[in-house]
Amino acid sequence: MRTLSNYLIVNLSVADLLVTICNIPRIISILLVGYEWLIRGKFALSLCKVTSAVPFVALLVSTLSFTFIALDRFLAVFFPLRRPMTRKIMVGIIAFTWILSCCCYALVFHYATLVEINGKTYCANRIVRDLLKSQENFRTYLICDFILVTGIPIATTTILYIVIGVKMCTRVTPGNQTAANAARNRTVNRKVISMFVAVLIAFCICWMPTWVALACLNVPPPRMCHNDDFAYIRYFLSYSNSAVTPYIYPVSIRIFEKVTCML
């Protein structure tokens, strides 16, 4: 199914796989043995930098792909007889998602390093000490990062899906419609709207604990949302997003292609 829309699905899938490959082994190691960096040798620093930065890059690529998929569907509904998304534009969009993401997290890659503490090696990030200088600046950085990575994409996607839903519910099919055809159109509209709602709900559920943890940055200690149990739930759900989307999008893309053929 080499449609242009599916290239965005592939881009999203690659990003989700990178999150799994680069971060899950480290998370498992942290849960089992703590934060000590167990890898030794000449590639230890490189792996530290990669596992520190690439998951963030892949996450931003994933959320940007999420938004561009919504944009592609918006264009398919409002311009069914044209193809605003050409192959060159699609390639440019995919390149843009990776270039922007790499630029945004180049500092995370640069400041990731190995440090020795009490005879043990840790993979740490010196961005707070060497660049941001204070925890207050770090909180501001996290809030800006949240707005870029999650806030703007989810808001844009929500607006696009709402507009698509309104269009689907108010569209008038030309010609005389039988009761059977009208019922069929209502069923299709209901499926499409349910699909959009499922995509947004799955995304929000998976990332809600992370948003709560970010909100807790301004809460004075002790912060209940920063304990180990909550951290485990936060990690589990956020990485589950990469496992949920492969089930949602293959189903939704088939439904949506049927709808665009009807327009």
mmCIF file of C-alpha atoms in Angstrom, residues 45-179:
data_model
loop_
_atom_site.group_PDB
_atom_site.id
_atom_site.type_symbol
_atom_site.label_atom_id
_atom_site.label_comp_id
_atom_site.label_asym_id
_atom_site.label_seq_id
_atom_site.Cartn_x
_atom_site.Cartn_y
_atom_site.Cartn_z
ATOM 1 C CA LEU A 45 30.366 7.464 25.828
ATOM 2 C CA SER A 46 28.801 7.207 22.368
ATOM 3 C CA LEU A 47 26.089 4.896 23.663
ATOM 4 C CA CYS A 48 25.471 7.258 26.558
ATOM 5 C CA LYS A 49 24.948 10.162 24.164
ATOM 6 C CA VAL A 50 22.760 8.118 21.822
ATOM 7 C CA THR A 51 20.489 6.752 24.549
ATOM 8 C CA SER A 52 20.221 10.219 26.079
ATOM 9 C CA ALA A 53 19.238 12.120 22.919
ATOM 10 C CA VAL A 54 17.777 9.724 20.334
ATOM 11 C CA PRO A 55 14.625 8.823 22.330
ATOM 12 C CA PHE A 56 13.754 12.517 22.569
ATOM 13 C CA VAL A 57 14.420 12.967 18.854
ATOM 14 C CA ALA A 58 12.251 9.953 18.036
ATOM 15 C CA LEU A 59 9.489 11.179 20.347
ATOM 16 C CA LEU A 60 9.331 14.550 18.594
ATOM 17 C CA VAL A 61 9.355 12.828 15.186
ATOM 18 C CA SER A 62 6.494 10.645 16.396
ATOM 19 C CA THR A 63 4.355 13.554 17.575
ATOM 20 C CA LEU A 64 5.102 15.586 14.431
ATOM 21 C CA SER A 65 4.137 12.594 12.276
ATOM 22 C CA PHE A 66 0.977 12.300 14.375
ATOM 23 C CA THR A 67 0.143 15.908 13.475
ATOM 24 C CA PHE A 68 1.011 15.611 9.779
ATOM 25 C CA ILE A 69 -1.170 12.491 9.508
ATOM 26 C CA ALA A 70 -4.068 14.614 10.770
ATOM 27 C CA LEU A 71 -3.152 17.340 8.260
ATOM 28 C CA ASP A 72 -3.061 14.802 5.428
ATOM 29 C CA ARG A 73 -6.523 13.564 6.384
ATOM 30 C CA PHE A 74 -7.790 17.128 6.610
ATOM 31 C CA LEU A 75 -6.607 17.820 3.063
ATOM 32 C CA ALA A 76 -8.092 14.535 1.829
ATOM 33 C CA VAL A 77 -11.526 15.503 3.191
ATOM 34 C CA PHE A 78 -11.557 19.130 2.073
ATOM 35 C CA PHE A 79 -9.783 18.631 -1.269
ATOM 36 C CA PRO A 80 -10.805 15.104 -2.361
ATOM 37 C CA LEU A 81 -10.333 15.775 -6.080
ATOM 38 C CA ARG A 82 -6.867 17.240 -5.701
ATOM 39 C CA ARG A 83 -3.687 15.877 -4.158
ATOM 40 C CA PRO A 84 -2.027 18.772 -2.284
ATOM 41 C CA MET A 85 0.374 16.258 -0.704
ATOM 42 C CA THR A 86 2.672 15.346 -3.591
ATOM 43 C CA ARG A 87 5.524 12.888 -3.257
ATOM 44 C CA LYS A 88 8.096 15.694 -3.050
ATOM 45 C CA ILE A 89 6.120 17.484 -0.358
ATOM 46 C CA MET A 90 5.775 14.238 1.614
ATOM 47 C CA VAL A 91 9.533 13.595 1.411
ATOM 48 C CA GLY A 92 10.126 17.173 2.544
ATOM 49 C CA ILE A 93 7.752 16.743 5.485
ATOM 50 C CA ILE A 94 9.480 13.562 6.613
ATOM 51 C CA ALA A 95 12.908 15.203 6.295
ATOM 52 C CA PHE A 96 11.593 18.217 8.224
ATOM 53 C CA THR A 97 10.418 16.052 11.143
ATOM 54 C CA TRP A 98 13.892 14.544 11.553
ATOM 55 C CA ILE A 99 15.933 17.712 10.940
ATOM 56 C CA LEU A 100 13.859 19.789 13.367
ATOM 57 C CA SER A 101 13.968 17.051 16.003
ATOM 58 C CA CYS A 102 17.740 16.637 15.712
ATOM 59 C CA CYS A 103 18.241 20.401 15.994
ATOM 60 C CA CYS A 104 15.994 20.634 19.057
ATOM 61 C CA TYR A 105 17.907 17.935 20.960
ATOM 62 C CA ALA A 106 21.444 18.554 19.732
ATOM 63 C CA LEU A 107 22.244 20.120 23.112
ATOM 64 C CA VAL A 108 21.032 17.022 24.946
ATOM 65 C CA PHE A 109 23.395 14.924 22.810
ATOM 66 C CA HIS A 110 26.279 17.360 23.335
ATOM 67 C CA TYR A 111 26.022 17.596 27.125
ATOM 68 C CA ALA A 112 25.474 13.876 27.762
ATOM 69 C CA THR A 113 28.628 12.408 29.306
ATOM 70 C CA LEU A 114 29.973 9.746 31.669
ATOM 71 C CA VAL A 115 30.783 10.799 35.209
ATOM 72 C CA GLU A 116 32.537 8.972 38.045
ATOM 73 C CA ILE A 117 30.874 9.141 41.466
ATOM 74 C CA ASN A 118 32.226 7.096 44.384
ATOM 75 C CA GLY A 119 33.985 4.717 42.010
ATOM 76 C CA LYS A 120 30.872 4.108 39.920
ATOM 77 C CA THR A 121 30.173 5.316 36.381
ATOM 78 C CA TYR A 122 26.966 7.088 35.476
ATOM 79 C CA CYS A 123 25.547 8.424 32.229
ATOM 80 C CA ALA A 124 24.577 11.978 33.107
ATOM 81 C CA ASN A 125 23.621 15.136 31.285
ATOM 82 C CA ARG A 126 25.487 18.314 32.175
ATOM 83 C CA ILE A 127 23.023 20.639 30.440
ATOM 84 C CA VAL A 128 21.793 22.043 33.764
ATOM 85 C CA ARG A 129 25.249 22.585 35.246
ATOM 86 C CA ASP A 130 27.046 23.861 32.145
ATOM 87 C CA LEU A 131 24.296 25.637 30.181
ATOM 88 C CA LEU A 132 21.116 26.334 32.110
ATOM 89 C CA LYS A 133 22.963 27.005 35.376
ATOM 90 C CA SER A 134 19.913 26.675 37.675
ATOM 91 C CA GLN A 135 16.934 24.459 38.396
ATOM 92 C CA GLU A 136 14.606 27.360 37.632
ATOM 93 C CA ASN A 137 16.026 27.624 34.125
ATOM 94 C CA PHE A 138 15.723 23.850 33.817
ATOM 95 C CA ARG A 139 12.018 23.988 34.701
ATOM 96 C CA THR A 140 11.533 26.690 32.075
ATOM 97 C CA TYR A 141 13.372 24.507 29.571
ATOM 98 C CA LEU A 142 11.119 21.527 30.367
ATOM 99 C CA ILE A 143 7.975 23.624 29.990
ATOM 100 C CA CYS A 144 9.147 24.953 26.602
ATOM 101 C CA ASP A 145 10.034 21.419 25.576
ATOM 102 C CA PHE A 146 6.561 20.243 26.592
ATOM 103 C CA ILE A 147 4.898 23.001 24.556
ATOM 104 C CA LEU A 148 6.964 22.118 21.476
ATOM 105 C CA VAL A 149 6.838 18.316 21.710
ATOM 106 C CA THR A 150 3.304 17.814 23.009
ATOM 107 C CA GLY A 151 1.299 21.001 23.416
ATOM 108 C CA ILE A 152 1.394 22.403 19.887
ATOM 109 C CA PRO A 153 1.094 19.014 18.082
ATOM 110 C CA ILE A 154 -1.817 17.738 20.194
ATOM 111 C CA ALA A 155 -3.660 21.068 19.977
ATOM 112 C CA THR A 156 -3.191 21.217 16.202
ATOM 113 C CA THR A 157 -4.252 17.594 15.769
ATOM 114 C CA THR A 158 -7.334 18.091 17.937
ATOM 115 C CA ILE A 159 -8.420 21.133 15.933
ATOM 116 C CA LEU A 160 -7.904 19.333 12.613
ATOM 117 C CA TYR A 161 -9.871 16.283 13.728
ATOM 118 C CA ILE A 162 -12.718 18.447 15.066
ATOM 119 C CA VAL A 163 -12.930 20.304 11.753
ATOM 120 C CA ILE A 164 -12.887 16.986 9.858
ATOM 121 C CA GLY A 165 -15.629 15.617 12.112
ATOM 122 C CA VAL A 166 -17.804 18.696 11.544
ATOM 123 C CA LYS A 167 -17.242 18.415 7.793
ATOM 124 C CA MET A 168 -18.171 14.729 7.797
ATOM 125 C CA CYS A 169 -21.378 15.361 9.765
ATOM 126 C CA THR A 170 -22.530 18.345 7.686
ATOM 127 C CA ARG A 171 -21.535 17.193 4.198
ATOM 128 C CA VAL A 172 -24.343 16.801 1.719
ATOM 129 C CA THR A 173 -24.133 13.897 -0.693
ATOM 130 C CA PRO A 174 -25.255 14.954 -4.203
ATOM 131 C CA GLY A 175 -28.284 13.344 -5.778
ATOM 132 C CA ASN A 176 -31.297 11.663 -4.249
ATOM 133 C CA GLN A 177 -30.400 9.568 -1.254
ATOM 134 C CA THR A 178 -32.286 6.451 -0.269
ATOM 135 C CA ALA A 179 -32.859 5.619 3.367
#
